[in-house]
Coordinates of C-alpha atoms in Angstrom, one line a residue:
Chain A
M215 CA -53.8 25.1 -48.4
K216 CA -50.7 23.5 -49.9
L217 CA -50.8 20.8 -47.2
F218 CA -54.4 20.1 -48.0
W219 CA -53.6 19.5 -51.7
L220 CA -50.7 17.2 -50.7
A221 CA -53.0 15.3 -48.4
L222 CA -55.6 15.0 -51.1
R223 CA -53.0 13.7 -53.6
S224 CA -52.0 11.2 -51.0
E225 CA -55.6 10.0 -50.7
F226 CA -55.6 9.3 -54.4
L227 CA -52.4 7.4 -54.1
K228 CA -53.8 5.4 -51.3
S229 CA -57.0 4.6 -53.1
R230 CA -55.2 2.4 -55.6
R231 CA -56.8 -1.1 -55.7
T232 CA -59.6 -0.1 -53.3
L233 CA -63.2 -0.9 -53.7
A234 CA -64.3 2.7 -53.8
L235 CA -62.1 3.6 -56.8
A236 CA -62.9 0.4 -58.7
T237 CA -66.6 0.9 -58.2
T238 CA -66.4 4.5 -59.4
A239 CA -65.1 3.2 -62.7
W240 CA -67.0 0.0 -63.4
L241 CA -70.4 0.6 -61.9
P242 CA -71.3 3.5 -64.3
A243 CA -70.0 1.6 -67.2
F244 CA -72.0 -1.4 -66.1
I245 CA -75.2 0.6 -65.7
A246 CA -74.8 2.5 -69.0
G247 CA -73.8 -0.8 -70.8
L248 CA -77.0 -2.5 -69.6
I249 CA -79.2 0.4 -70.6
F250 CA -77.5 0.6 -74.0
A251 CA -78.0 -3.1 -74.5
L252 CA -81.7 -2.9 -73.5
F253 CA -82.4 -0.1 -76.1
Y254 CA -80.2 -1.7 -78.7
F255 CA -81.9 -5.2 -78.6
K256 CA -85.4 -3.9 -78.0
S257 CA -85.2 -1.0 -80.4
E258 CA -88.4 -1.9 -82.2
D259 CA -90.4 -1.8 -78.9
F260 CA -89.0 1.6 -78.0
A261 CA -89.6 2.9 -81.6
K262 CA -93.3 1.9 -81.4
M263 CA -93.8 3.9 -78.2
G264 CA -93.2 7.2 -80.0
M265 CA -92.1 8.9 -76.8
D266 CA -89.0 10.8 -75.9
P267 CA -86.4 8.0 -75.6
W268 CA -84.2 10.1 -73.4
N269 CA -86.9 10.3 -70.9
I270 CA -87.6 6.6 -71.0
M271 CA -83.8 5.9 -70.6
A272 CA -83.5 8.3 -67.7
S273 CA -86.6 6.8 -66.0
N274 CA -85.1 3.3 -66.3
V275 CA -81.8 4.5 -64.8
F276 CA -83.2 6.8 -62.1
G277 CA -85.6 4.2 -60.6
L278 CA -82.8 2.0 -59.2
Y279 CA -80.2 4.8 -59.0
A280 CA -82.3 6.9 -56.6
V281 CA -83.5 4.1 -54.3
L282 CA -80.4 1.9 -54.1
I283 CA -77.4 2.5 -56.3
L284 CA -76.5 6.1 -55.4
P285 CA -77.1 5.8 -51.6
M286 CA -75.2 2.5 -51.5
Y287 CA -72.3 3.9 -53.5
A288 CA -72.1 6.8 -51.1
M289 CA -72.0 4.3 -48.3
V290 CA -69.2 2.3 -49.9
V291 CA -67.1 5.4 -50.6
A292 CA -67.6 6.7 -47.1
F293 CA -66.7 3.3 -45.6
S294 CA -63.8 2.6 -47.9
T295 CA -62.0 5.9 -47.5
N296 CA -62.1 5.5 -43.7
Q297 CA -61.5 1.8 -43.7
V298 CA -58.1 2.3 -45.4
E299 CA -56.9 4.0 -42.2
H300 CA -58.7 1.7 -39.8
V301 CA -57.2 -1.4 -41.3
A302 CA -53.7 0.0 -41.4
N303 CA -54.2 1.4 -37.9
A304 CA -52.8 4.5 -39.5
W305 CA -54.9 7.4 -38.1
K306 CA -52.2 7.9 -35.4
N307 CA -49.5 8.1 -38.1
L308 CA -51.5 10.7 -40.0
F309 CA -51.9 12.8 -36.9
T310 CA -48.2 12.7 -36.1
L311 CA -47.4 14.3 -39.4
P312 CA -46.7 18.0 -39.4
Y313 CA -50.2 18.7 -40.8
P314 CA -53.1 20.6 -39.2
R315 CA -55.7 18.0 -38.2
L316 CA -58.3 19.8 -40.2
A317 CA -56.2 19.4 -43.4
I318 CA -56.1 15.6 -42.8
Y319 CA -59.8 15.3 -42.1
L320 CA -60.8 17.7 -44.9
S321 CA -58.6 15.9 -47.5
K322 CA -60.2 12.6 -46.7
W323 CA -63.7 14.0 -46.8
A324 CA -62.9 15.9 -50.1
F325 CA -61.5 12.8 -51.7
A326 CA -64.7 10.9 -51.0
F327 CA -66.8 13.8 -52.1
L328 CA -64.8 13.9 -55.4
L329 CA -65.3 10.2 -56.0
I330 CA -69.1 10.6 -55.7
L331 CA -69.0 13.6 -58.0
A332 CA -66.9 11.6 -60.5
F333 CA -69.3 8.7 -60.3
S334 CA -72.2 11.0 -61.1
L335 CA -70.4 12.7 -63.9
I336 CA -69.2 9.5 -65.4
L337 CA -72.6 7.9 -65.4
C338 CA -74.2 11.1 -66.7
G339 CA -71.6 11.2 -69.5
L340 CA -72.0 7.5 -70.4
I341 CA -75.8 7.9 -70.6
F342 CA -75.2 10.8 -73.0
M343 CA -72.8 8.7 -75.0
A344 CA -75.2 5.7 -75.0
G345 CA -78.1 7.9 -76.3
N346 CA -76.0 9.4 -79.0
A347 CA -74.6 6.1 -80.1
L348 CA -78.2 4.7 -80.3
A349 CA -79.1 7.8 -82.4
I350 CA -76.6 6.6 -85.0
L351 CA -77.0 2.8 -84.6
K352 CA -80.7 2.7 -84.1
P353 CA -82.2 5.9 -85.5
E354 CA -85.7 4.4 -85.5
I355 CA -85.8 4.9 -81.7
G356 CA -85.5 8.6 -82.2
F357 CA -82.8 9.8 -79.8
Q358 CA -81.8 12.3 -82.4
D359 CA -85.3 13.9 -82.5
F360 CA -85.3 15.0 -78.9
D361 CA -83.2 17.4 -76.9
S362 CA -83.9 16.5 -73.3
F363 CA -80.4 15.5 -72.1
G364 CA -80.1 18.9 -70.3
L365 CA -82.9 18.0 -68.0
I366 CA -81.3 14.6 -67.3
A367 CA -78.0 16.3 -66.5
R368 CA -79.8 18.7 -64.2
F369 CA -81.3 15.8 -62.3
F370 CA -78.0 14.1 -62.0
L371 CA -76.8 17.2 -60.2
K372 CA -79.9 17.2 -58.0
F373 CA -79.3 13.6 -57.1
F374 CA -75.7 14.4 -56.3
L375 CA -76.7 17.3 -54.0
G376 CA -79.4 15.2 -52.5
V377 CA -77.1 12.2 -51.6
M378 CA -74.7 14.5 -49.8
G379 CA -76.6 14.1 -46.5
V380 CA -76.4 10.3 -46.7
F381 CA -72.8 10.5 -47.5
S382 CA -72.0 12.8 -44.6
I383 CA -73.8 10.6 -42.1
Q384 CA -72.1 7.5 -43.5
F385 CA -68.7 9.2 -43.5
L386 CA -69.1 10.0 -39.8
L387 CA -70.3 6.5 -38.9
S388 CA -67.4 5.0 -40.8
F389 CA -64.9 7.3 -39.2
Y390 CA -66.2 6.5 -35.7
W391 CA -66.8 2.7 -36.2
R392 CA -63.9 0.6 -37.4
D393 CA -66.0 -2.3 -38.6
F394 CA -68.1 -2.9 -41.7
I395 CA -71.3 -4.2 -40.1
R396 CA -72.3 -1.2 -38.0
P397 CA -71.9 1.7 -40.4
V398 CA -73.1 -0.1 -43.5
G399 CA -75.8 -2.1 -41.7
A400 CA -77.2 1.1 -40.2
G401 CA -76.9 2.8 -43.6
L402 CA -78.8 0.0 -45.3
A403 CA -81.6 0.1 -42.7
L404 CA -81.9 3.8 -43.0
T405 CA -81.9 3.6 -46.8
I406 CA -84.8 1.1 -46.7
A407 CA -86.6 3.4 -44.2
G408 CA -86.0 6.3 -46.6
A409 CA -87.4 4.5 -49.5
I410 CA -90.5 3.3 -47.6
G411 CA -91.2 6.6 -45.9
A412 CA -90.3 9.0 -48.8
G413 CA -94.0 9.9 -49.3
W414 CA -94.5 11.1 -45.7
D415 CA -95.1 14.9 -45.3
Y416 CA -91.9 15.4 -43.3
A417 CA -89.7 13.0 -45.2
Y418 CA -87.8 15.9 -46.7
L419 CA -86.1 16.2 -43.3
F420 CA -84.8 12.7 -43.5
P421 CA -81.7 12.6 -45.8
Y422 CA -82.1 8.9 -46.7
A423 CA -85.4 9.8 -48.4
A424 CA -83.9 12.6 -50.5
T425 CA -82.9 10.8 -53.6
V426 CA -86.2 8.9 -53.8
R427 CA -88.1 12.1 -53.5
I428 CA -85.9 13.7 -56.2
N429 CA -86.8 10.8 -58.5
V430 CA -90.5 11.6 -57.9
Q431 CA -89.7 15.2 -58.8
Y432 CA -88.2 14.0 -62.1
Q433 CA -91.4 12.1 -62.9
K434 CA -93.3 15.3 -62.2
E435 CA -90.7 17.5 -64.0
Q436 CA -90.1 19.7 -60.9
L437 CA -86.9 21.4 -62.0
D438 CA -86.0 23.5 -58.9
L439 CA -82.4 22.6 -58.2
F440 CA -82.7 23.3 -54.5
P441 CA -86.0 21.8 -53.2
Q442 CA -86.4 21.3 -49.5
E443 CA -84.7 17.9 -49.4
V444 CA -81.6 19.2 -51.1
V445 CA -81.4 22.2 -48.7
V446 CA -81.8 19.8 -45.8
S447 CA -79.1 17.5 -47.3
L448 CA -76.7 20.4 -47.7
L449 CA -77.3 21.7 -44.2
A450 CA -76.9 18.2 -42.8
T451 CA -73.6 18.0 -44.7
L452 CA -72.2 21.1 -43.1
A453 CA -73.3 20.2 -39.6
L454 CA -72.0 16.6 -39.9
F455 CA -68.7 17.8 -41.2
L456 CA -68.3 20.0 -38.2
I457 CA -69.3 17.2 -35.8
G458 CA -66.8 14.9 -37.6
Y459 CA -64.1 17.4 -37.0
Y460 CA -65.1 17.6 -33.4
F461 CA -64.6 13.8 -33.3
V462 CA -61.2 14.2 -34.7
L463 CA -60.2 16.5 -31.9
R464 CA -61.9 14.3 -29.4
R465 CA -60.0 11.3 -30.7
I466 CA -56.8 13.2 -29.9
S467 CA -58.0 14.0 -26.4
R468 CA -59.3 10.7 -25.1
Chain B
M289 CA -24.8 18.8 -26.9
N290 CA -26.5 18.9 -23.5
Q291 CA -29.6 20.7 -24.5
N292 CA -32.7 18.6 -23.7
I293 CA -34.6 17.7 -26.8
I294 CA -37.4 16.3 -24.8
E295 CA -38.3 17.6 -21.4
T296 CA -41.4 16.8 -19.4
E297 CA -42.2 18.2 -15.9
N298 CA -44.6 16.4 -13.7
L299 CA -46.4 14.9 -16.6
S300 CA -49.6 13.1 -15.5
F301 CA -52.2 11.6 -17.7
A302 CA -55.4 9.7 -17.2
Y303 CA -57.7 8.2 -19.9
S304 CA -61.3 9.3 -20.0
S305 CA -62.2 6.2 -17.9
G306 CA -60.4 8.1 -15.1
Q307 CA -57.7 5.5 -14.6
P308 CA -54.4 7.4 -14.1
V309 CA -51.6 6.1 -16.4
L310 CA -48.8 8.5 -15.9
H311 CA -47.8 10.0 -12.6
Q312 CA -45.7 13.1 -12.5
L313 CA -43.2 12.0 -15.1
S314 CA -40.2 14.2 -15.5
L315 CA -38.2 13.0 -18.5
Q316 CA -35.1 14.6 -19.8
V317 CA -33.7 13.4 -23.1
K318 CA -30.5 15.1 -24.2
Q319 CA -29.6 16.0 -27.7
G320 CA -27.7 13.2 -29.4
A321 CA -28.6 10.6 -26.9
I322 CA -30.1 7.2 -27.5
Y323 CA -32.6 7.1 -24.7
G324 CA -34.0 3.8 -23.7
F325 CA -37.5 4.1 -22.2
I326 CA -37.9 0.8 -20.4
G327 CA -40.9 -0.7 -18.7
Q328 CA -43.0 -3.8 -18.6
N329 CA -46.1 -4.0 -20.8
G330 CA -48.8 -1.6 -19.5
A331 CA -46.2 0.6 -17.6
G332 CA -47.3 3.7 -19.5
K333 CA -44.5 3.8 -22.2
T334 CA -46.9 4.1 -25.2
T335 CA -49.1 6.6 -23.5
A336 CA -46.1 8.8 -22.7
I337 CA -45.0 8.5 -26.4
K338 CA -48.5 9.4 -27.6
V339 CA -48.4 12.5 -25.4
L340 CA -45.0 13.5 -26.8
L341 CA -46.4 13.1 -30.3
T342 CA -49.5 15.2 -29.5
L343 CA -51.8 12.3 -30.0
L344 CA -53.1 12.8 -26.4
D345 CA -53.4 16.3 -25.2
R346 CA -55.5 16.1 -22.1
Y347 CA -52.5 15.9 -19.8
E348 CA -51.2 17.8 -16.8
G349 CA -47.8 19.2 -16.4
Q350 CA -45.3 20.6 -19.0
V351 CA -44.1 18.9 -22.1
R352 CA -41.5 20.5 -24.2
A353 CA -39.6 19.4 -27.3
F354 CA -36.8 21.3 -28.9
G355 CA -37.3 23.9 -26.1
A356 CA -40.9 24.7 -27.1
D357 CA -44.2 23.7 -25.6
I358 CA -45.7 20.9 -27.8
R359 CA -49.2 22.4 -27.6
E360 CA -48.0 25.8 -28.8
K361 CA -45.6 24.7 -31.6
R362 CA -47.2 21.4 -32.6
L363 CA -46.5 21.5 -36.3
E364 CA -42.9 22.9 -36.0
I365 CA -42.1 20.2 -33.5
L366 CA -43.7 17.4 -35.5
S367 CA -41.8 18.4 -38.6
R368 CA -38.6 17.6 -36.7
I369 CA -39.7 14.2 -35.4
G370 CA -40.0 10.8 -37.1
S371 CA -42.0 8.2 -35.2
L372 CA -43.2 4.6 -35.0
V373 CA -45.9 4.1 -32.5
E374 CA -47.1 0.6 -31.6
E375 CA -47.3 -1.4 -34.9
P376 CA -46.4 0.5 -38.1
G377 CA -49.4 2.0 -39.8
L378 CA -49.0 0.5 -43.3
Y379 CA -51.4 0.3 -46.2
H380 CA -51.4 -3.4 -46.9
H381 CA -53.1 -3.1 -50.3
L382 CA -50.1 -1.0 -51.5
T383 CA -46.6 -2.1 -52.1
G384 CA -43.7 -1.2 -49.8
W385 CA -42.6 1.3 -52.4
E386 CA -46.0 2.9 -52.7
N387 CA -46.2 3.3 -48.9
I388 CA -42.8 5.0 -48.9
V389 CA -43.6 7.3 -51.8
N390 CA -46.9 8.2 -50.3
R391 CA -45.2 9.3 -47.1
A392 CA -42.5 11.1 -49.1
L393 CA -45.3 13.0 -50.9
L394 CA -46.8 14.1 -47.6
L395 CA -43.4 15.2 -46.3
K396 CA -42.6 17.0 -49.6
L397 CA -39.5 14.8 -50.2
P398 CA -38.2 13.7 -53.6
K399 CA -38.4 10.1 -54.7
S400 CA -34.6 9.8 -54.5
R401 CA -35.0 10.1 -50.7
A402 CA -37.6 7.3 -50.8
Q403 CA -35.1 5.1 -52.7
E404 CA -32.4 5.9 -50.2
V405 CA -34.5 4.9 -47.3
I406 CA -35.9 1.7 -48.8
R407 CA -32.3 0.6 -49.4
Q408 CA -31.3 1.6 -45.9
V409 CA -34.0 -0.6 -44.3
G410 CA -33.1 -3.5 -46.6
L411 CA -36.4 -3.7 -48.6
H412 CA -35.2 -2.6 -52.0
D413 CA -35.5 -6.0 -53.5
A414 CA -39.0 -6.5 -52.0
R415 CA -40.2 -2.9 -52.7
H416 CA -42.7 -3.9 -55.4
K417 CA -44.4 -6.6 -53.3
K418 CA -47.6 -5.7 -51.6
V419 CA -47.3 -5.1 -47.9
N420 CA -49.7 -7.9 -47.1
A421 CA -47.1 -10.3 -48.5
Y422 CA -44.4 -9.0 -46.2
S423 CA -43.3 -10.8 -43.1
Q424 CA -43.8 -9.1 -39.7
G425 CA -40.1 -8.2 -39.6
M426 CA -40.3 -6.6 -43.1
R427 CA -43.3 -4.6 -42.0
Q428 CA -41.5 -3.4 -38.9
R429 CA -38.5 -2.4 -41.0
L430 CA -40.8 -0.5 -43.4
G431 CA -42.3 1.2 -40.4
I432 CA -38.9 2.3 -39.3
G433 CA -38.1 3.4 -42.8
L434 CA -41.2 5.7 -42.8
A435 CA -40.0 7.2 -39.5
L436 CA -36.6 7.8 -41.0
L437 CA -37.8 9.3 -44.2
G438 CA -37.8 12.9 -43.2
A439 CA -34.3 12.6 -41.8
P440 CA -35.7 13.7 -38.4
E441 CA -33.6 15.3 -35.7
L442 CA -35.6 13.2 -33.2
L443 CA -36.6 9.6 -33.8
I444 CA -39.3 8.2 -31.4
L445 CA -39.7 4.5 -31.7
D446 CA -42.1 2.4 -29.7
E447 CA -40.8 -1.1 -29.4
P448 CA -39.0 -1.0 -32.7
T449 CA -37.6 -4.5 -32.4
N450 CA -41.0 -6.1 -32.0
S451 CA -41.5 -9.1 -34.4
L452 CA -37.9 -9.0 -35.5
D453 CA -35.6 -12.0 -35.5
P454 CA -32.2 -11.8 -33.8
N455 CA -30.6 -10.8 -37.1
G456 CA -33.2 -8.1 -37.6
I457 CA -32.7 -6.8 -34.1
R458 CA -29.0 -6.6 -34.7
E459 CA -29.6 -4.6 -37.9
V460 CA -31.9 -2.2 -36.2
R461 CA -29.3 -1.7 -33.4
E462 CA -26.6 -1.0 -36.0
L463 CA -28.9 1.4 -37.9
L464 CA -29.8 3.3 -34.7
T465 CA -26.2 3.5 -33.6
Q466 CA -25.3 4.9 -37.0
L467 CA -28.1 7.5 -36.9
A468 CA -27.0 8.6 -33.4
T469 CA -23.4 8.9 -34.6
N470 CA -24.8 11.3 -37.3
G471 CA -26.5 13.4 -34.6
T472 CA -30.0 12.0 -34.5
T473 CA -31.5 11.9 -31.0
I474 CA -33.3 8.6 -30.5
F475 CA -36.0 7.9 -28.0
L476 CA -36.9 4.2 -28.0
S477 CA -39.1 2.2 -25.8
S478 CA -38.8 -1.5 -25.0
H479 CA -39.9 -3.9 -22.4
V480 CA -36.7 -5.9 -22.8
L481 CA -33.8 -4.1 -21.3
S482 CA -31.2 -6.6 -22.7
E483 CA -32.4 -5.7 -26.3
V484 CA -31.4 -2.1 -25.9
E485 CA -28.8 -1.9 -23.2
K486 CA -26.0 -2.4 -25.8
I487 CA -26.9 0.8 -27.7
V488 CA -28.5 3.2 -25.3
S489 CA -26.5 6.0 -23.7
D490 CA -29.3 7.0 -21.2
I491 CA -32.1 5.1 -19.7
G492 CA -35.4 5.8 -18.1
I493 CA -37.2 3.0 -16.2
I494 CA -41.0 3.4 -15.9
H495 CA -43.2 1.2 -13.8
Q496 CA -46.9 1.7 -13.2
G497 CA -46.7 5.2 -14.7
R498 CA -43.9 6.3 -12.4
L499 CA -40.3 7.0 -13.5
L500 CA -38.2 4.9 -11.1
F501 CA -34.8 5.7 -12.6
Q502 CA -33.4 8.0 -15.1
G503 CA -29.8 8.7 -16.1
P504 CA -26.8 7.5 -18.1
I505 CA -26.7 3.7 -18.5
A506 CA -23.3 3.8 -16.9
S507 CA -24.8 5.0 -13.6
L508 CA -27.3 2.2 -13.7
R509 CA -24.5 -0.3 -14.2
E510 CA -22.8 1.1 -11.2
K511 CA -25.8 0.3 -9.1
A512 CA -25.4 -3.3 -10.1
R513 CA -23.2 -4.6 -7.2
E514 CA -20.2 -6.7 -8.0
E515 CA -20.4 -10.1 -6.3
A516 CA -18.0 -12.9 -5.8
F517 CA -18.7 -16.4 -7.0
L518 CA -16.9 -19.5 -6.0
D519 CA -16.6 -23.0 -7.4
T520 CA -14.8 -25.8 -5.6
S521 CA -14.4 -29.6 -5.7
D522 CA -17.1 -29.9 -2.9
N523 CA -19.4 -26.9 -2.6
Q524 CA -21.5 -28.4 0.2
R525 CA -18.4 -28.9 2.4
C526 CA -17.2 -25.5 1.4
R527 CA -20.4 -23.9 2.6
E528 CA -20.0 -25.7 6.0
I529 CA -16.4 -24.4 6.3
L530 CA -17.4 -20.9 5.5
E531 CA -20.3 -21.0 7.9
Q532 CA -18.0 -22.1 10.7
E533 CA -16.0 -19.0 9.9
G534 CA -19.1 -16.9 10.1
L535 CA -19.3 -16.3 6.4
Q536 CA -22.4 -16.5 4.3
A537 CA -22.5 -18.4 1.0
S538 CA -25.6 -19.1 -1.1
Q539 CA -26.0 -21.5 -3.9
S540 CA -26.2 -19.8 -7.3
G541 CA -26.4 -22.3 -10.1
Q542 CA -23.4 -24.6 -9.9
K543 CA -21.5 -22.0 -7.9
L544 CA -21.6 -20.4 -4.5
N545 CA -22.4 -16.7 -4.2
L546 CA -20.2 -15.0 -1.6
G547 CA -21.9 -11.6 -1.9
S548 CA -20.0 -8.3 -2.1
I549 CA -16.6 -9.2 -0.7
G550 CA -13.3 -7.5 -1.3
R551 CA -10.2 -9.0 -2.8
E552 CA -8.4 -9.4 0.6
E553 CA -11.3 -11.3 2.0
A554 CA -11.4 -13.5 -1.1
S555 CA -7.8 -14.2 -0.8
R556 CA -8.2 -15.2 2.9
I557 CA -11.2 -17.5 1.9
N558 CA -9.1 -19.1 -0.8
A559 CA -6.3 -19.8 1.6
L560 CA -8.7 -21.3 4.1
L561 CA -10.3 -23.6 1.6
V562 CA -7.0 -24.8 0.2
G563 CA -5.8 -25.4 3.8
Q564 CA -8.9 -27.6 4.2
R565 CA -7.7 -29.6 1.1
L566 CA -10.6 -28.3 -1.1
K567 CA -9.7 -27.6 -4.7
V568 CA -10.7 -24.1 -5.7
Y569 CA -11.7 -24.2 -9.4
A570 CA -12.9 -20.6 -9.7
L571 CA -13.2 -17.5 -7.6
E572 CA -14.5 -14.6 -9.7
W573 CA -16.4 -11.4 -9.6
S574 CA -19.5 -10.8 -11.6
R575 CA -22.0 -7.9 -11.8
K576 CA -25.7 -8.4 -11.8
S577 CA -27.1 -8.2 -15.3
L578 CA -29.1 -5.0 -16.0
E579 CA -32.0 -7.2 -16.6
Q580 CA -31.8 -8.6 -13.1
L581 CA -31.4 -5.1 -11.8
F582 CA -34.4 -3.9 -13.8
F583 CA -36.6 -6.6 -12.3
E584 CA -35.3 -5.7 -8.8
I585 CA -36.1 -2.0 -9.4
T586 CA -39.6 -2.6 -10.8
N587 CA -40.4 -5.1 -8.1
S588 CA -39.0 -3.1 -5.2
P589 CA -38.2 0.5 -6.2
E590 CA -36.5 1.0 -2.8
A591 CA -33.7 -1.2 -4.2
L592 CA -32.4 2.1 -5.7

């Protein structure tokens, strides 16, 4: 266990100046900044609507977040954490350290997992701050009159659980393929397929459709934290982690 | 002192394509030795090193390090080894210092040890530069530094002088000699015998996956026959005179190679040539270089 924590710390050290780490910080700030600006400069329009501004804000964010931003971010993180080793040709160095192979693989996976969690939490936190700042700066919109942030936070958690399947597939593809084109190209194609086919009866079995379907659940206020697509996403995560570990062992043997 | 740190018995390995790479390799590396593992490119050196480092485990035969089977005591064995395989695996977006500190973290070593090593490999002044701004030689030295960091009992280096200039090669030689003096066993591969012959105590020559020679460097030198070389005022006439006497002489550069002749025979030839009014400028003995011997061995193993 101690070796796992050391390997995880090492992943954080290695992530300095990487795309994944930078994106985790600036992308939520960029999204929250834009949504804040939209409400700030169009406050009169939103005030006239007389609706729950938290709900309007979340709908604005989730539309793009579910279809593109979150799946793409998961792809970037999965790619970037593996690419660090591919570019340095450092896998073999890692596997000659006195570490169990599982600790090496698990630490890398856990690091990427934590980045996506951090991304979700930061964006969720910034949305909360933006709403509260608007409650003070633009009270006419009415953020202070509604208490629906809990629902939004719940859906951030659902999105996070739902994107785990995409992340796990992308992590495996990026571990196996050294280049950018194949894992990210395949991921992009599958994301588009997920968005188009999300309404299909069996789309809950397709992890790339999960976040789009969760967004629909938000519109319909279906609060269940573990709907079918989330369960499939989590089962896929477990299965793909084990397959990935098998690849680690196979990499040693071939 | 004579315990084998590395020992393989009939080690054979084939990649999944089925092509055999190692054939019944039986290596013996003694404690405290600097073992030169020499072979041309593609001979199987790196594959053998990867097996020793447990990077390839679908092999046949026995592989032991520090007296234990590497499959059974993998972590214990790896904790006593520092290695550099092929090119150093460096994170180019980090500085040299960050690379060293990262490895020190993984090996549970203090930063003072990282400081010590970065000085040892001569990169202290460039430690805050990103590795992508390093020259090939600097990267290679950093790779060696990473291998040294844990003060390993066994250092396995695959072509450590790759990309180094002559000065860098000399520095690496000095560093390895110093480490061996302090008791570190060093196993280094190279395809250039002349680069390592000055420092190695033992040598293994691998060719097409087979070990053609293994033993102290001194015993390889003994196999290099001593030959006599002659230089006179008229080498063409000299050859004719020697042929009349039933002696063979072949042109070797500016001189004539008389083959393996004794001192008495040489003295008789000298008297003969002087009697024929030829001026004898030089009559000297020289051994084949190990490089020549290496090529002979790899081209025709029966030369041994």
